[in-house]
Short mmCIF file of C-alpha atoms in Angstrom, two decimals:
data_model
loop_
_atom_site.label_atom_id
_atom_site.label_comp_id
_atom_site.label_asym_id
_atom_site.label_seq_id
_atom_site.Cartn_x
_atom_site.Cartn_y
_atom_site.Cartn_z
CA MET E 1 144.22 209.72 132.13
CA ARG E 2 142.25 212.01 134.36
CA ASN E 3 144.88 214.72 134.15
CA ASP E 4 144.69 214.56 130.35
CA LYS E 5 140.94 215.26 130.42
CA THR E 6 141.25 218.19 132.82
CA SER E 7 144.12 219.65 130.82
CA VAL E 8 142.10 219.36 127.61
CA LYS E 9 139.19 221.17 129.31
CA GLU E 10 141.48 223.92 130.58
CA ASN E 11 143.10 224.31 127.15
CA LEU E 12 139.67 224.55 125.51
CA ARG E 13 138.50 227.10 128.08
CA GLU E 14 141.65 229.20 127.60
CA HIS E 15 141.34 229.02 123.81
CA THR E 16 137.67 230.09 123.91
CA THR E 17 138.42 232.96 126.30
CA ARG E 18 141.29 234.15 124.13
CA MET E 19 139.11 234.09 120.98
CA LEU E 20 136.35 236.09 122.68
CA GLN E 21 138.83 238.66 123.96
CA GLU E 22 140.27 239.06 120.45
CA GLN E 23 136.79 239.60 118.95
CA VAL E 24 135.89 242.17 121.62
CA HIS E 25 139.21 243.92 121.05
CA LYS E 26 138.55 244.11 117.26
CA LEU E 27 135.02 245.43 117.85
CA ASN E 28 136.36 248.01 120.34
CA GLU E 29 138.99 249.23 117.84
CA ALA E 30 136.38 249.49 115.05
CA PHE E 31 134.05 251.47 117.32
CA ASN E 32 136.86 253.81 118.46
CA LYS E 33 137.85 254.51 114.82
CA MET E 34 134.35 255.85 114.06
CA PRO E 35 133.62 259.58 114.21
CA VAL E 36 132.34 260.90 117.55
CA ARG E 37 128.95 261.72 116.01
CA SER E 38 128.45 258.08 114.87
CA GLN E 39 129.56 256.76 118.26
CA SER E 40 127.05 258.98 120.08
CA MET E 41 124.21 257.97 117.69
CA ILE E 42 124.93 254.25 118.20
CA LEU E 43 125.05 254.62 121.99
CA LEU E 44 121.89 256.75 121.98
CA SER E 45 120.06 254.13 119.85
CA ILE E 46 121.15 251.26 122.13
CA GLY E 47 120.08 253.27 125.21
CA LEU E 48 116.66 254.10 123.72
CA LEU E 49 116.10 250.48 122.73
CA THR E 50 116.96 249.29 126.24
CA ALA E 51 114.72 251.95 127.84
CA THR E 52 111.81 251.01 125.55
CA ILE E 53 112.11 247.31 126.42
CA CYS E 54 112.20 248.14 130.15
CA ALA E 55 109.20 250.51 129.90
CA LEU E 56 107.15 247.90 128.00
CA SER E 57 107.99 245.24 130.57
CA ILE E 58 106.95 247.47 133.47
CA SER E 59 103.74 248.68 131.76
CA GLU E 60 102.75 245.05 131.03
CA GLY E 61 102.84 244.34 134.76
CA PHE E 62 100.47 247.22 135.58
CA SER E 63 98.01 246.69 132.73
CA PRO E 64 94.40 245.92 133.82
CA ARG E 65 94.01 243.05 131.35
CA LYS E 66 92.57 239.84 132.72
CA PRO E 67 94.84 236.83 132.56
CA THR E 68 93.90 234.21 130.02
CA LYS E 69 92.27 231.14 131.50
CA ILE E 70 92.85 227.57 130.44
CA ALA E 71 89.74 226.01 128.96
CA ILE E 72 88.66 223.26 131.34
CA ASP E 73 87.11 221.15 128.60
CA SER E 74 90.47 220.78 126.93
CA ILE E 75 91.93 219.20 130.06
CA THR E 76 89.07 216.96 131.17
CA HIS E 77 87.95 215.86 127.72
CA PRO E 78 90.97 215.21 125.51
CA LEU E 79 90.31 214.95 121.81
CA LEU E 80 92.48 211.93 121.07
CA GLN E 81 91.64 209.52 123.87
CA PRO E 82 88.43 209.72 125.87
CA MET E 83 89.22 209.11 129.53
CA GLU E 84 86.08 207.33 130.63
CA LYS E 85 83.79 204.81 129.05
CA LYS E 86 80.07 204.71 129.59
CA GLN E 87 79.15 201.80 131.82
CA ASP E 88 76.79 199.20 130.49
CA THR E 89 74.00 198.71 133.04
CA THR E 90 73.35 195.16 131.86
CA VAL E 91 76.70 193.90 133.19
CA LEU E 92 76.46 192.65 136.77
CA ILE E 93 79.13 192.84 139.46
CA PRO E 94 79.50 189.46 141.17
CA LEU E 95 79.26 189.61 144.97
CA GLY E 96 79.40 185.97 145.94
CA LYS E 97 77.48 182.80 146.65
CA MET E 98 74.95 182.19 149.41
CA LYS E 99 74.23 178.70 150.60
CA GLY E 100 72.65 177.02 153.57
CA GLU E 101 69.31 175.82 154.94
CA ILE E 102 66.10 177.79 155.16
CA ASN E 103 63.20 175.95 156.90
CA GLY E 104 64.95 172.60 156.44
CA GLN E 105 65.47 173.14 152.69
CA PHE E 106 69.00 173.47 151.32
CA THR E 107 69.36 176.39 148.98
CA ALA E 108 72.28 177.93 147.10
CA PHE E 109 72.44 180.82 144.67
CA TYR E 110 74.77 183.49 143.32
CA VAL E 111 74.28 187.15 144.18
CA ALA E 112 75.29 190.06 141.96
CA MET E 113 74.71 193.80 141.74
CA ASP E 114 74.19 196.09 138.78
CA GLY E 115 75.71 199.55 138.33
CA LYS E 116 72.72 201.22 140.02
CA GLY E 117 73.02 199.20 143.24
CA ASN E 118 70.18 196.73 142.63
CA PHE E 119 70.70 193.16 143.88
CA PHE E 120 70.02 190.09 141.75
CA LYS E 121 70.10 186.34 142.47
CA ASN E 122 70.56 183.38 140.16
CA GLU E 123 70.01 179.82 141.39
CA ASN E 124 71.31 178.13 138.25
CA PRO E 125 73.86 180.32 136.42
CA THR E 126 75.54 179.28 133.22
CA TYR E 127 79.32 178.92 133.07
CA ALA E 128 79.68 180.81 129.80
CA LYS E 129 81.46 184.11 129.23
CA ASP E 130 78.17 186.00 129.45
CA ARG E 131 77.50 184.62 132.93
CA TRP E 132 77.43 188.07 134.58
CA ILE E 133 75.18 189.75 132.02
CA LYS E 134 71.67 190.52 133.24
CA SER E 135 69.13 188.11 131.78
CA ASP E 136 65.81 186.47 132.70
CA GLU E 137 67.70 183.97 134.89
CA TRP E 138 68.72 186.78 137.26
CA LYS E 139 65.81 187.58 139.61
CA HIS E 140 65.58 190.97 141.28
CA LEU E 141 66.31 190.91 145.01
CA SER E 142 65.45 193.77 147.34
CA TYR E 143 67.98 195.03 149.86
CA GLN E 144 65.83 193.74 152.75
CA GLU E 145 65.65 190.27 151.18
CA PHE E 146 69.43 190.31 150.67
CA MET E 147 69.99 191.21 154.34
CA ASN E 148 67.57 188.42 155.47
CA TYR E 149 69.40 185.89 153.32
CA GLU E 150 72.74 187.10 154.66
CA LYS E 151 71.55 186.48 158.25
CA GLN E 152 70.24 182.98 157.51
CA LEU E 153 72.76 181.70 154.95
CA ASN E 154 76.51 181.46 154.65
CA PHE E 155 77.85 184.15 152.33
CA LEU E 156 80.94 183.16 150.35
CA PRO E 157 82.41 186.21 148.59
CA ILE E 158 84.02 185.77 145.22
CA GLU E 159 87.68 186.59 145.76
CA GLY E 160 90.48 186.91 143.30
CA LYS E 161 88.20 187.95 140.45
CA ALA E 162 88.91 191.19 138.67
CA LYS E 163 85.21 191.97 138.29
CA SER E 164 84.22 191.26 141.90
CA LEU E 165 83.19 193.99 144.32
CA LYS E 166 85.41 194.44 147.37
CA ARG E 167 83.61 194.48 150.71
#
């Protein structure tokens, strides 16, 4: 089976080579039958055409034209699909839960951060879909207060959530 395929390829190659040789032979005979003046004009025309193409190629390399630059806006801001969405600052990033005792009082609350890096706490969050949207229930928490709470309370990070911030 394999020999059949190789023999078919060889036969095809031989047939193609033979056809090309026949065409070149016919063209050669037609050219040789022309008068000498026509032969010299054809060869002169082909030579001038080749020389012109070569001269244009070389002159293009030495020309002082500046290369064209790619417009950066077309790469970073595609027309069909915008690459980035504007972040909504009202959506909070959940950090975790803090719980423990402060001055003999048990306390527990959730801590979240907005897109600007501000901390917020909520002692009684809802369990709805809009739980992590900034509202009146979320009280602003300074960084110093957050660090004091972290020293005094147990911090339980929210793991396995897609929206949570990795520490």
